[in-house]
Amino acid sequence: ERVMTQSPATLSVSPGERVTLSCRASQSVSSNLAWYQQKPGQAPRLLIYGASTRATGIPARFSGSGSGTEFTLTISSLQSEDFAVYYCQQYNNWPWTFGQGTKVEIK
Amino acid sequence: EVQMVESGGGLVKPGGSLRLSCAASGFTFSDYSMNWVRQAPGKGLEWVSSISSRSSYMYYTDSVKGRFTISRDNAKNSLYLQMNSLRAEDSAVYYCASGHCSAGGCDNGFFDYWGQGTLVTVSS
């Protein structure tokens, strides 16, 4: 099983700041990596797939990069609606696995 | 507008059974692989099971193999999860989630559309 490790667990950020979230895979997952955003009481929302392709309707301030075992989600200028928990997920190997999440909170 | 509505959750005793349903609309359900993903209270996301668009293949996470069965009815735009021999550790919100289709074709592996979830609580 591919273990996905996200860092940091919590990030305290001010609106307008640039945010970088990390996700590391225990073995290569190629570019088969997705990112999701989840707000309290809501279902997750797909942000990025294929490591760097934005899903439909996702603002350009969200970008993804990486391949193999190291991945990054960047939010170029954090907006108030971006405070949430972010999960990475690999779909290169069964079982598909998620990271434990990074909570982005208001500083 | 895409909608997926789960139902069938509730309180069940250990060893009991539940059948979850997910009614989909607003997209061509029969084109999409479908999945169940769960989230224990206050915890992260866990993929549970997948079924291909024509039910050709089904996959399960190890902890539910032999106890859970995924199925679908494309004529009814519906996805199901039969859960037997339930354990306390199965307690979670269960989301149905679709694969992805675009002009370039359909993929499974990441989850495009999500329902709002249905809560399953396994407790005596």
PDB file of C-alpha atoms in Angstrom:
ATOM      1  CA  GLU A   1       0.000   0.000   0.000  1.00  0.00           C
ATOM      2  CA  ARG A   2       1.218   3.461  -0.903  1.00  0.00           C
ATOM      3  CA  VAL A   3       1.353   5.587   2.228  1.00  0.00           C
ATOM      4  CA  MET A   4       0.739   9.271   1.596  1.00  0.00           C
ATOM      5  CA  THR A   5       2.206  11.734   4.092  1.00  0.00           C
ATOM      6  CA  GLN A   6       1.166  15.370   4.099  1.00  0.00           C
ATOM      7  CA  SER A   7       2.964  18.234   5.767  1.00  0.00           C
ATOM      8  CA  PRO A   8       2.461  20.280   7.715  1.00  0.00           C
ATOM      9  CA  ALA A   9      -0.560  19.010   9.650  1.00  0.00           C
ATOM     10  CA  THR A  10      -1.740  22.566  10.244  1.00  0.00           C
ATOM     11  CA  LEU A  11      -0.798  25.811   8.560  1.00  0.00           C
ATOM     12  CA  SER A  12      -1.723  29.208  10.005  1.00  0.00           C
ATOM     13  CA  VAL A  13      -1.885  31.759   7.231  1.00  0.00           C
ATOM     14  CA  SER A  14      -3.108  35.307   6.649  1.00  0.00           C
ATOM     15  CA  PRO A  15      -5.384  36.109   3.681  1.00  0.00           C
ATOM     16  CA  GLY A  16      -3.380  37.120   0.635  1.00  0.00           C
ATOM     17  CA  GLU A  17      -0.385  34.970   1.537  1.00  0.00           C
ATOM     18  CA  ARG A  18       1.089  32.305  -0.708  1.00  0.00           C
ATOM     19  CA  VAL A  19       0.588  28.780   0.629  1.00  0.00           C
ATOM     20  CA  THR A  20       2.520  25.628  -0.195  1.00  0.00           C
ATOM     21  CA  LEU A  21       1.286  22.215   0.935  1.00  0.00           C
ATOM     22  CA  SER A  22       3.371  19.079   0.585  1.00  0.00           C
ATOM     23  CA  CYS A  23       2.479  15.467  -0.061  1.00  0.00           C
ATOM     24  CA  ARG A  24       4.966  12.601  -0.131  1.00  0.00           C
ATOM     25  CA  ALA A  25       4.333   9.054  -1.349  1.00  0.00           C
ATOM     26  CA  SER A  26       6.083   6.038   0.177  1.00  0.00           C
ATOM     27  CA  GLN A  27       6.786   4.760  -3.358  1.00  0.00           C
ATOM     28  CA  SER A  28       6.401   6.333  -6.746  1.00  0.00           C
ATOM     29  CA  VAL A  29       2.862   7.078  -7.864  1.00  0.00           C
ATOM     30  CA  SER A  30       3.979   8.619 -11.158  1.00  0.00           C
ATOM     31  CA  SER A  31       1.678  11.609 -11.786  1.00  0.00           C
ATOM     32  CA  ASN A  32      -1.430   9.827 -10.531  1.00  0.00           C
ATOM     33  CA  LEU A  33      -2.058  12.258  -7.735  1.00  0.00           C
ATOM     34  CA  ALA A  34      -5.140  14.320  -6.890  1.00  0.00           C
ATOM     35  CA  TRP A  35      -5.825  17.111  -4.415  1.00  0.00           C
ATOM     36  CA  TYR A  36      -9.125  17.811  -2.671  1.00  0.00           C
ATOM     37  CA  GLN A  37     -10.463  20.611  -0.512  1.00  0.00           C
ATOM     38  CA  GLN A  38     -12.918  19.910   2.294  1.00  0.00           C
ATOM     39  CA  LYS A  39     -14.752  22.469   4.400  1.00  0.00           C
ATOM     40  CA  PRO A  40     -16.523  21.584   7.657  1.00  0.00           C
ATOM     41  CA  GLY A  41     -19.760  19.700   7.099  1.00  0.00           C
ATOM     42  CA  GLN A  42     -19.195  19.456   3.356  1.00  0.00           C
ATOM     43  CA  ALA A  43     -18.099  16.783   0.941  1.00  0.00           C
ATOM     44  CA  PRO A  44     -14.609  17.041  -0.511  1.00  0.00           C
ATOM     45  CA  ARG A  45     -14.142  18.942  -3.759  1.00  0.00           C
ATOM     46  CA  LEU A  46     -11.696  17.890  -6.455  1.00  0.00           C
ATOM     47  CA  LEU A  47      -9.097  20.586  -7.104  1.00  0.00           C
ATOM     48  CA  ILE A  48      -6.270  18.945  -9.057  1.00  0.00           C
ATOM     49  CA  TYR A  49      -5.741  15.631 -10.834  1.00  0.00           C
ATOM     50  CA  GLY A  50      -2.837  14.219 -12.781  1.00  0.00           C
ATOM     51  CA  ALA A  51      -0.663  16.106 -10.263  1.00  0.00           C
ATOM     52  CA  SER A  52      -1.083  19.417 -12.107  1.00  0.00           C
ATOM     53  CA  THR A  53      -4.390  19.618 -14.015  1.00  0.00           C
ATOM     54  CA  ARG A  54      -7.005  21.866 -12.459  1.00  0.00           C
ATOM     55  CA  ALA A  55     -10.485  20.408 -12.253  1.00  0.00           C
ATOM     56  CA  THR A  56     -13.376  22.198 -13.914  1.00  0.00           C
ATOM     57  CA  GLY A  57     -14.210  25.503 -12.255  1.00  0.00           C
ATOM     58  CA  ILE A  58     -11.155  25.611  -9.986  1.00  0.00           C
ATOM     59  CA  PRO A  59      -9.584  29.078  -9.790  1.00  0.00           C
ATOM     60  CA  ALA A  60      -6.167  29.630 -11.306  1.00  0.00           C
ATOM     61  CA  ARG A  61      -4.693  30.514  -7.890  1.00  0.00           C
ATOM     62  CA  PHE A  62      -4.605  26.751  -7.212  1.00  0.00           C
ATOM     63  CA  SER A  63      -1.742  24.885  -8.848  1.00  0.00           C
ATOM     64  CA  GLY A  64      -0.197  21.467  -8.433  1.00  0.00           C
ATOM     65  CA  SER A  65       3.224  20.134  -9.238  1.00  0.00           C
ATOM     66  CA  GLY A  66       5.455  17.125  -8.748  1.00  0.00           C
ATOM     67  CA  SER A  67       5.787  13.529  -9.840  1.00  0.00           C
ATOM     68  CA  GLY A  68       7.068  10.286  -8.435  1.00  0.00           C
ATOM     69  CA  THR A  69       7.045  10.706  -4.670  1.00  0.00           C
ATOM     70  CA  GLU A  70       7.035  14.472  -4.050  1.00  0.00           C
ATOM     71  CA  PHE A  71       4.057  16.710  -4.753  1.00  0.00           C
ATOM     72  CA  THR A  72       3.031  20.253  -3.962  1.00  0.00           C
ATOM     73  CA  LEU A  73      -0.239  22.170  -3.932  1.00  0.00           C
ATOM     74  CA  THR A  74       0.232  25.922  -4.107  1.00  0.00           C
ATOM     75  CA  ILE A  75      -2.363  28.589  -3.467  1.00  0.00           C
ATOM     76  CA  SER A  76      -0.888  31.782  -4.872  1.00  0.00           C
ATOM     77  CA  SER A  77      -2.925  34.236  -2.790  1.00  0.00           C
ATOM     78  CA  LEU A  78      -5.108  32.766  -0.083  1.00  0.00           C
ATOM     79  CA  GLN A  79      -8.716  33.906  -0.098  1.00  0.00           C
ATOM     80  CA  SER A  80     -11.118  33.692   2.844  1.00  0.00           C
ATOM     81  CA  GLU A  81     -12.991  30.838   1.197  1.00  0.00           C
ATOM     82  CA  ASP A  82      -9.796  28.771   0.975  1.00  0.00           C
ATOM     83  CA  PHE A  83      -9.577  28.050   4.697  1.00  0.00           C
ATOM     84  CA  ALA A  84     -10.227  24.321   4.762  1.00  0.00           C
ATOM     85  CA  VAL A  85      -8.580  20.908   5.000  1.00  0.00           C
ATOM     86  CA  TYR A  86      -6.656  19.716   1.951  1.00  0.00           C
ATOM     87  CA  TYR A  87      -6.069  16.068   1.096  1.00  0.00           C
ATOM     88  CA  CYS A  88      -3.819  14.447  -1.454  1.00  0.00           C
ATOM     89  CA  GLN A  89      -4.731  11.055  -2.922  1.00  0.00           C
ATOM     90  CA  GLN A  90      -2.817   8.604  -5.086  1.00  0.00           C
ATOM     91  CA  TYR A  91      -4.512   6.485  -7.706  1.00  0.00           C
ATOM     92  CA  ASN A  92      -1.504   4.767  -9.199  1.00  0.00           C
ATOM     93  CA  ASN A  93      -1.894   1.559  -7.183  1.00  0.00           C
ATOM     94  CA  TRP A  94      -4.721  -0.249  -5.399  1.00  0.00           C
ATOM     95  CA  PRO A  95      -5.786   0.489  -2.783  1.00  0.00           C
ATOM     96  CA  TRP A  96      -6.103   4.145  -3.568  1.00  0.00           C
ATOM     97  CA  THR A  97      -4.943   6.064  -0.539  1.00  0.00           C
ATOM     98  CA  PHE A  98      -5.274   9.533   0.908  1.00  0.00           C
ATOM     99  CA  GLY A  99      -2.935  11.604   2.976  1.00  0.00           C
ATOM    100  CA  GLN A 100      -4.022  12.533   6.465  1.00  0.00           C
ATOM    101  CA  GLY A 101      -4.792  16.110   5.454  1.00  0.00           C
ATOM    102  CA  THR A 102      -3.409  19.598   6.023  1.00  0.00           C
ATOM    103  CA  LYS A 103      -5.631  22.114   7.762  1.00  0.00           C
ATOM    104  CA  VAL A 104      -5.207  25.678   6.543  1.00  0.00           C
ATOM    105  CA  GLU A 105      -6.435  28.015   9.247  1.00  0.00           C
ATOM    106  CA  ILE A 106      -6.620  31.751   9.741  1.00  0.00           C
ATOM    107  CA  LYS A 107      -3.599  33.261  11.430  1.00  0.00           C
TER     108      LYS A 107
ATOM    109  CA  GLU B   1     -26.775  20.258 -12.331  1.00  0.00           C
ATOM    110  CA  VAL B   2     -24.986  17.204 -10.986  1.00  0.00           C
ATOM    111  CA  GLN B   3     -26.584  15.683  -7.916  1.00  0.00           C
ATOM    112  CA  MET B   4     -25.753  12.579  -5.949  1.00  0.00           C
ATOM    113  CA  VAL B   5     -27.872  11.753  -2.941  1.00  0.00           C
ATOM    114  CA  GLU B   6     -26.932   8.987  -0.547  1.00  0.00           C
ATOM    115  CA  SER B   7     -29.388   7.219   1.706  1.00  0.00           C
ATOM    116  CA  GLY B   8     -29.624   4.168   3.914  1.00  0.00           C
ATOM    117  CA  GLY B   9     -27.328   5.137   6.740  1.00  0.00           C
ATOM    118  CA  GLY B  10     -28.257   4.819  10.390  1.00  0.00           C
ATOM    119  CA  LEU B  11     -27.515   3.133  13.678  1.00  0.00           C
ATOM    120  CA  VAL B  12     -26.830  -0.602  13.556  1.00  0.00           C
ATOM    121  CA  LYS B  13     -25.480  -3.109  16.068  1.00  0.00           C
ATOM    122  CA  PRO B  14     -22.136  -4.839  15.547  1.00  0.00           C
ATOM    123  CA  GLY B  15     -22.612  -7.784  13.216  1.00  0.00           C
ATOM    124  CA  GLY B  16     -25.599  -6.157  11.563  1.00  0.00           C
ATOM    125  CA  SER B  17     -26.186  -5.117   7.972  1.00  0.00           C
ATOM    126  CA  LEU B  18     -27.055  -1.976   6.041  1.00  0.00           C
ATOM    127  CA  ARG B  19     -27.546  -1.171   2.374  1.00  0.00           C
ATOM    128  CA  LEU B  20     -26.501   2.240   1.202  1.00  0.00           C
ATOM    129  CA  SER B  21     -27.888   3.782  -1.960  1.00  0.00           C
ATOM    130  CA  CYS B  22     -26.760   6.699  -4.075  1.00  0.00           C
ATOM    131  CA  ALA B  23     -29.114   8.285  -6.594  1.00  0.00           C
ATOM    132  CA  ALA B  24     -27.326  10.228  -9.311  1.00  0.00           C
ATOM    133  CA  SER B  25     -28.577  12.808 -11.776  1.00  0.00           C
ATOM    134  CA  GLY B  26     -27.261  15.537 -14.044  1.00  0.00           C
ATOM    135  CA  PHE B  27     -24.615  13.431 -15.791  1.00  0.00           C
ATOM    136  CA  THR B  28     -24.457  10.268 -17.892  1.00  0.00           C
ATOM    137  CA  PHE B  29     -24.194   7.855 -14.974  1.00  0.00           C
ATOM    138  CA  SER B  30     -23.576   4.814 -17.164  1.00  0.00           C
ATOM    139  CA  ASP B  31     -20.338   6.341 -18.514  1.00  0.00           C
ATOM    140  CA  TYR B  32     -18.741   6.787 -15.101  1.00  0.00           C
ATOM    141  CA  SER B  33     -16.969   4.442 -12.757  1.00  0.00           C
ATOM    142  CA  MET B  34     -18.338   4.920  -9.265  1.00  0.00           C
ATOM    143  CA  ASN B  35     -16.882   4.692  -5.796  1.00  0.00           C
ATOM    144  CA  TRP B  36     -17.590   4.739  -2.099  1.00  0.00           C
ATOM    145  CA  VAL B  37     -15.312   6.790   0.141  1.00  0.00           C
ATOM    146  CA  ARG B  38     -15.764   7.021   3.902  1.00  0.00           C
ATOM    147  CA  GLN B  39     -14.713   9.373   6.644  1.00  0.00           C
ATOM    148  CA  ALA B  40     -14.792   8.415  10.309  1.00  0.00           C
ATOM    149  CA  PRO B  41     -15.827  11.256  12.643  1.00  0.00           C
ATOM    150  CA  GLY B  42     -13.010  13.794  12.895  1.00  0.00           C
ATOM    151  CA  LYS B  43     -10.746  11.677  10.686  1.00  0.00           C
ATOM    152  CA  GLY B  44      -9.464  11.659   7.141  1.00  0.00           C
ATOM    153  CA  LEU B  45     -10.775  10.128   3.948  1.00  0.00           C
ATOM    154  CA  GLU B  46     -10.610   6.434   3.118  1.00  0.00           C
ATOM    155  CA  TRP B  47     -11.433   4.866  -0.241  1.00  0.00           C
ATOM    156  CA  VAL B  48     -13.702   1.851   0.276  1.00  0.00           C
ATOM    157  CA  SER B  49     -14.779   0.386  -3.064  1.00  0.00           C
ATOM    158  CA  SER B  50     -14.988   0.984  -6.807  1.00  0.00           C
ATOM    159  CA  ILE B  51     -17.126  -0.382  -9.627  1.00  0.00           C
ATOM    160  CA  SER B  52     -16.554   0.139 -13.320  1.00  0.00           C
ATOM    161  CA  SER B  53     -19.159   1.697 -15.586  1.00  0.00           C
ATOM    162  CA  ARG B  54     -20.482  -1.666 -16.830  1.00  0.00           C
ATOM    163  CA  SER B  55     -19.865  -3.516 -13.541  1.00  0.00           C
ATOM    164  CA  SER B  56     -16.992  -5.394 -15.175  1.00  0.00           C
ATOM    165  CA  TYR B  57     -14.771  -4.968 -12.171  1.00  0.00           C
ATOM    166  CA  MET B  58     -15.161  -4.230  -8.506  1.00  0.00           C
ATOM    167  CA  TYR B  59     -12.401  -3.425  -6.042  1.00  0.00           C
ATOM    168  CA  TYR B  60     -12.416  -3.176  -2.267  1.00  0.00           C
ATOM    169  CA  THR B  61     -10.090  -2.008   0.428  1.00  0.00           C
ATOM    170  CA  ASP B  62      -8.790  -4.965   2.421  1.00  0.00           C
ATOM    171  CA  SER B  63     -10.687  -4.151   5.611  1.00  0.00           C
ATOM    172  CA  VAL B  64     -14.085  -4.606   3.926  1.00  0.00           C
ATOM    173  CA  LYS B  65     -13.359  -7.487   1.538  1.00  0.00           C
ATOM    174  CA  GLY B  66     -15.806 -10.315   2.045  1.00  0.00           C
ATOM    175  CA  ARG B  67     -18.175  -8.096   4.037  1.00  0.00           C
ATOM    176  CA  PHE B  68     -19.133  -5.274   1.634  1.00  0.00           C
ATOM    177  CA  THR B  69     -20.506  -5.584  -1.900  1.00  0.00           C
ATOM    178  CA  ILE B  70     -20.686  -2.710  -4.366  1.00  0.00           C
ATOM    179  CA  SER B  71     -23.211  -2.765  -7.192  1.00  0.00           C
ATOM    180  CA  ARG B  72     -24.975  -0.424  -9.573  1.00  0.00           C
ATOM    181  CA  ASP B  73     -28.084  -0.182 -11.697  1.00  0.00           C
ATOM    182  CA  ASN B  74     -27.421   1.999 -14.718  1.00  0.00           C
ATOM    183  CA  ALA B  75     -31.093   1.963 -15.699  1.00  0.00           C
ATOM    184  CA  LYS B  76     -31.896   3.576 -12.369  1.00  0.00           C
ATOM    185  CA  ASN B  77     -28.778   5.802 -12.177  1.00  0.00           C
ATOM    186  CA  SER B  78     -28.063   4.271  -8.812  1.00  0.00           C
ATOM    187  CA  LEU B  79     -25.094   2.961  -6.867  1.00  0.00           C
ATOM    188  CA  TYR B  80     -25.303   0.642  -3.888  1.00  0.00           C
ATOM    189  CA  LEU B  81     -23.159  -0.660  -1.053  1.00  0.00           C
ATOM    190  CA  GLN B  82     -24.319  -3.739   0.810  1.00  0.00           C
ATOM    191  CA  MET B  83     -22.554  -3.817   4.169  1.00  0.00           C
ATOM    192  CA  ASN B  84     -22.641  -6.999   6.243  1.00  0.00           C
ATOM    193  CA  SER B  85     -20.926  -8.051   9.467  1.00  0.00           C
ATOM    194  CA  LEU B  86     -20.539  -4.434  10.452  1.00  0.00           C
ATOM    195  CA  ARG B  87     -17.928  -3.446  13.004  1.00  0.00           C
ATOM    196  CA  ALA B  88     -17.481  -0.380  15.181  1.00  0.00           C
ATOM    197  CA  GLU B  89     -14.587   0.691  12.967  1.00  0.00           C
ATOM    198  CA  ASP B  90     -16.960   0.912   9.990  1.00  0.00           C
ATOM    199  CA  SER B  91     -18.666   3.888  11.620  1.00  0.00           C
ATOM    200  CA  ALA B  92     -18.257   6.832   9.261  1.00  0.00           C
ATOM    201  CA  VAL B  93     -19.890   9.159   6.797  1.00  0.00           C
ATOM    202  CA  TYR B  94     -20.084   7.256   3.514  1.00  0.00           C
ATOM    203  CA  TYR B  95     -19.795   9.295   0.337  1.00  0.00           C
ATOM    204  CA  CYS B  96     -20.571   8.134  -3.146  1.00  0.00           C
ATOM    205  CA  ALA B  97     -18.124   9.655  -5.598  1.00  0.00           C
ATOM    206  CA  SER B  98     -17.810   9.409  -9.347  1.00  0.00           C
ATOM    207  CA  GLY B  99     -14.798   8.861 -11.497  1.00  0.00           C
ATOM    208  CA  HIS B 100     -14.007  11.402 -14.186  1.00  0.00           C
ATOM    209  CA  CYS B 101     -15.090  11.779 -17.776  1.00  0.00           C
ATOM    210  CA  SER B 102     -14.075  14.401 -20.301  1.00  0.00           C
ATOM    211  CA  ALA B 103     -13.923  14.785 -24.047  1.00  0.00           C
ATOM    212  CA  GLY B 104     -10.761  12.685 -23.901  1.00  0.00           C
ATOM    213  CA  GLY B 105     -12.456   9.736 -22.270  1.00  0.00           C
ATOM    214  CA  CYS B 106     -13.243   8.422 -18.825  1.00  0.00           C
ATOM    215  CA  ASP B 107     -10.879   7.649 -15.975  1.00  0.00           C
ATOM    216  CA  ASN B 108     -11.273   6.192 -12.563  1.00  0.00           C
ATOM    217  CA  GLY B 109      -8.964   6.758  -9.672  1.00  0.00           C
ATOM    218  CA  PHE B 110      -9.818  10.271  -8.657  1.00  0.00           C
ATOM    219  CA  PHE B 111     -13.201  11.531  -7.611  1.00  0.00           C
ATOM    220  CA  ASP B 112     -14.972  14.233  -9.569  1.00  0.00           C
ATOM    221  CA  TYR B 113     -18.531  14.428  -8.232  1.00  0.00           C
ATOM    222  CA  TRP B 114     -19.444  13.752  -4.604  1.00  0.00           C
ATOM    223  CA  GLY B 115     -22.648  13.268  -2.692  1.00  0.00           C
ATOM    224  CA  GLN B 116     -23.200  14.855   0.707  1.00  0.00           C
ATOM    225  CA  GLY B 117     -22.759  11.574   2.517  1.00  0.00           C
ATOM    226  CA  THR B 118     -24.785   9.328   4.783  1.00  0.00           C
ATOM    227  CA  LEU B 119     -23.768   8.536   8.361  1.00  0.00           C
ATOM    228  CA  VAL B 120     -23.328   4.940   9.468  1.00  0.00           C
ATOM    229  CA  THR B 121     -22.959   4.301  13.185  1.00  0.00           C
ATOM    230  CA  VAL B 122     -22.133   0.807  14.414  1.00  0.00           C
ATOM    231  CA  SER B 123     -22.722   0.554  18.127  1.00  0.00           C
ATOM    232  CA  SER B 124     -24.440  -1.673  20.650  1.00  0.00           C
TER     233      SER B 124
END
